[in-house]
mmCIF file of C-alpha atoms in Angstrom:
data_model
loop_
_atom_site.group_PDB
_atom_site.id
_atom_site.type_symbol
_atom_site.label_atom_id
_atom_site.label_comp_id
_atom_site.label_asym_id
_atom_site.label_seq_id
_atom_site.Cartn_x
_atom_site.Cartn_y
_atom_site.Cartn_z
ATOM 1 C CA UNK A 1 0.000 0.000 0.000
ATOM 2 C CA UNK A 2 1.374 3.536 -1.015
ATOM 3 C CA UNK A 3 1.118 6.439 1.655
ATOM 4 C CA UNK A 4 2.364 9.144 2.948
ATOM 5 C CA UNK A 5 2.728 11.031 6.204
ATOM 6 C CA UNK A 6 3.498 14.473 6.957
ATOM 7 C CA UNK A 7 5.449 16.352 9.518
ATOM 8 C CA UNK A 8 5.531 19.086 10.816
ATOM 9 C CA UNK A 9 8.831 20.694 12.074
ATOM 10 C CA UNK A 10 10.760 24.376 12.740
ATOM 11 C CA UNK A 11 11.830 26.381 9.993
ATOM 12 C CA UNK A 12 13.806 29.625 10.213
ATOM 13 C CA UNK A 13 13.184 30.992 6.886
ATOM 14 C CA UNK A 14 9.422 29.084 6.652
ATOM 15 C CA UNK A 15 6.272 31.235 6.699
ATOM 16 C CA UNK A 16 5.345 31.510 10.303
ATOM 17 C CA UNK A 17 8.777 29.095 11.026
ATOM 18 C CA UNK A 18 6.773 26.125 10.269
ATOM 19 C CA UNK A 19 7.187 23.679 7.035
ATOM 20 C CA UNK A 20 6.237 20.486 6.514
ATOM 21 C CA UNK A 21 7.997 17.566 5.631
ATOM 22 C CA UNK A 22 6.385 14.430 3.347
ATOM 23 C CA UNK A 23 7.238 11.024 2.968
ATOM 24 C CA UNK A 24 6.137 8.496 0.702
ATOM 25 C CA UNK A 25 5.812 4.644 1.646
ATOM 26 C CA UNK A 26 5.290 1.754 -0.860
ATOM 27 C CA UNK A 27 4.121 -0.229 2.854
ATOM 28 C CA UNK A 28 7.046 -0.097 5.413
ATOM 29 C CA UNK A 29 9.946 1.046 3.224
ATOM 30 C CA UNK A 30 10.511 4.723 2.912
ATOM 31 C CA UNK A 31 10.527 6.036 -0.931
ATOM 32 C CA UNK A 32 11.234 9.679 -0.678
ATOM 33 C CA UNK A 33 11.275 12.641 1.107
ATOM 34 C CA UNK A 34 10.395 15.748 0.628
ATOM 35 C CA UNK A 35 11.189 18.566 2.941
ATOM 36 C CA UNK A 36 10.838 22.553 2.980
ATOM 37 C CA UNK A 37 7.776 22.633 2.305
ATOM 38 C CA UNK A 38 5.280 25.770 3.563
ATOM 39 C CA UNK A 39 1.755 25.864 3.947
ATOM 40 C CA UNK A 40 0.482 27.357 1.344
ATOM 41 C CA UNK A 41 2.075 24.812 -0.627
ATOM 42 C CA UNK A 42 0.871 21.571 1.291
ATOM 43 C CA UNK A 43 -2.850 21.124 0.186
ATOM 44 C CA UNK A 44 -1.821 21.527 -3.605
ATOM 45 C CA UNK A 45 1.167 19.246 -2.769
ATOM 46 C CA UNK A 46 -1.371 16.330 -1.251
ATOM 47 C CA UNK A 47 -3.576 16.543 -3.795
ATOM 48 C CA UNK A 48 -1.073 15.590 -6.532
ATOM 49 C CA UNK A 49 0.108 12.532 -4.394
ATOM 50 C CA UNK A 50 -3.405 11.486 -3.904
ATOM 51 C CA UNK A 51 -3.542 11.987 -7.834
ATOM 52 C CA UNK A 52 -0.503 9.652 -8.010
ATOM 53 C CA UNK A 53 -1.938 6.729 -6.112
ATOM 54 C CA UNK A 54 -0.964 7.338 -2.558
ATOM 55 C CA UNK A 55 -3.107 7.373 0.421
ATOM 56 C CA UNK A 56 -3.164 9.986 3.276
ATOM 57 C CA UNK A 57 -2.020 9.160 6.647
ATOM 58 C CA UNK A 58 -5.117 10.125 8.990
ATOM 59 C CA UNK A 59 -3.263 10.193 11.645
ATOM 60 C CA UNK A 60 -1.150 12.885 10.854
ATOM 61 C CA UNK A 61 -3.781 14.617 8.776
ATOM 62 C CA UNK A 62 -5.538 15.455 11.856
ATOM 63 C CA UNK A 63 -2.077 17.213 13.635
ATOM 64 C CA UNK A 64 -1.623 19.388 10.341
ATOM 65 C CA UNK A 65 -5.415 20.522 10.478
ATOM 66 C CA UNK A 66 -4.383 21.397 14.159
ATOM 67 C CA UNK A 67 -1.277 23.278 12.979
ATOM 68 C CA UNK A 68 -3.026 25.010 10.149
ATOM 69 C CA UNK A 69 -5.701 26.283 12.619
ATOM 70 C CA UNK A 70 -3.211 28.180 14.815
ATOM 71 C CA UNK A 71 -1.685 29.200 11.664
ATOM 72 C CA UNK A 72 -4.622 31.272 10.907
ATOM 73 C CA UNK A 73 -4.996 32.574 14.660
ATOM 74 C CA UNK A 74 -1.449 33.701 14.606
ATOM 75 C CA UNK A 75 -1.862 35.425 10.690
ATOM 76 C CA UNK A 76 -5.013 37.372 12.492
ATOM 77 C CA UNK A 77 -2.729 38.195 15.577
ATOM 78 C CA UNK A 78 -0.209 39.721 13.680
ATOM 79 C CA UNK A 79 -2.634 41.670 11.268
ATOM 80 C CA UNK A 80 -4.095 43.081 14.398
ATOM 81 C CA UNK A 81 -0.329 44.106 15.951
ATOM 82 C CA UNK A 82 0.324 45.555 12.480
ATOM 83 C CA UNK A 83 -2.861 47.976 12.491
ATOM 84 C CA UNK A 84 -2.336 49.148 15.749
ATOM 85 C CA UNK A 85 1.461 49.388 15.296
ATOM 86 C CA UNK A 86 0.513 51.641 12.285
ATOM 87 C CA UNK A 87 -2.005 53.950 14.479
ATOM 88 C CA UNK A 88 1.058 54.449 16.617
ATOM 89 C CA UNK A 89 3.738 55.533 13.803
ATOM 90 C CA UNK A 90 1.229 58.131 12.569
ATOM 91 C CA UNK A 91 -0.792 59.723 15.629
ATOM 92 C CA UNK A 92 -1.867 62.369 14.158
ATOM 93 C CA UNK A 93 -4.365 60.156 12.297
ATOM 94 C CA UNK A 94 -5.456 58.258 15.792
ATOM 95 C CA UNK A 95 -5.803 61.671 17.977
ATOM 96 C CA UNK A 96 -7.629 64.817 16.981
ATOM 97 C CA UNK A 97 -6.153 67.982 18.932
ATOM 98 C CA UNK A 98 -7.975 70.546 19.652
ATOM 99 C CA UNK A 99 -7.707 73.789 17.836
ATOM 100 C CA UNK A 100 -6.487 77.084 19.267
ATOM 101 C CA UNK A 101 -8.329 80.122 19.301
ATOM 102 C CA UNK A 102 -6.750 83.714 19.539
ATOM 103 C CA UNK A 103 -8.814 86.816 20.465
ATOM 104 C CA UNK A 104 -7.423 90.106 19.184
ATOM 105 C CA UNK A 105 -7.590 93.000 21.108
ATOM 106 C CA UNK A 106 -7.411 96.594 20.296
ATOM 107 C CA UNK A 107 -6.696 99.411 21.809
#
């Protein structure tokens, strides 16, 4: 039976320093692997295995659903830090000051 597994493992210069690593088995004997691999890249990456014959590993499936998930809640983390960061580079945009008004007199 042909299959492969994925793993997940620490990246420097990955997306989020995560990629994934994939490795196809004809049974119990290791084929290839493939490594440096980000997400964006993984569900196209599957689908062209499955395409080729080879059966997902549930097992692991389920850990890079987990991974992907707090992918996306660290993306929306960031895209928060970013706005706010921006608010505070430019404050004249965030905080409206008050004008001053002069009288005149005359004598």
């Amino acid at each position: 039976m042909k299959y492969y597994a994925i793993e997940s493992h620490y990246e420097k210069e990955a997306p989020f320093g995560i990629a994934w690593q994939v490795k196809l088995f004809d049974g119990h004997t290791l084929l290839e692997e493939y490594d440096h691999i980000f997400y964006n890249e993984i569900a196209g990456y599957c689908k062209c295995l499955e395409d080729m014959g080879f059966i997902e590993n549930v097992e692991v499936k389920l850990d890079i659903e987990s991974e992907l998930k707090k992918l996306q809640d660290f993306q929306k983390s960031i895209d928060e830090i970013t706005a706010k960061a921006a608010i505070l580079e430019n404050p004249a945009k965030s905080v409206e000051t008050p004008s001053i008004r002069t009288k005149s007199l005359s004598w």
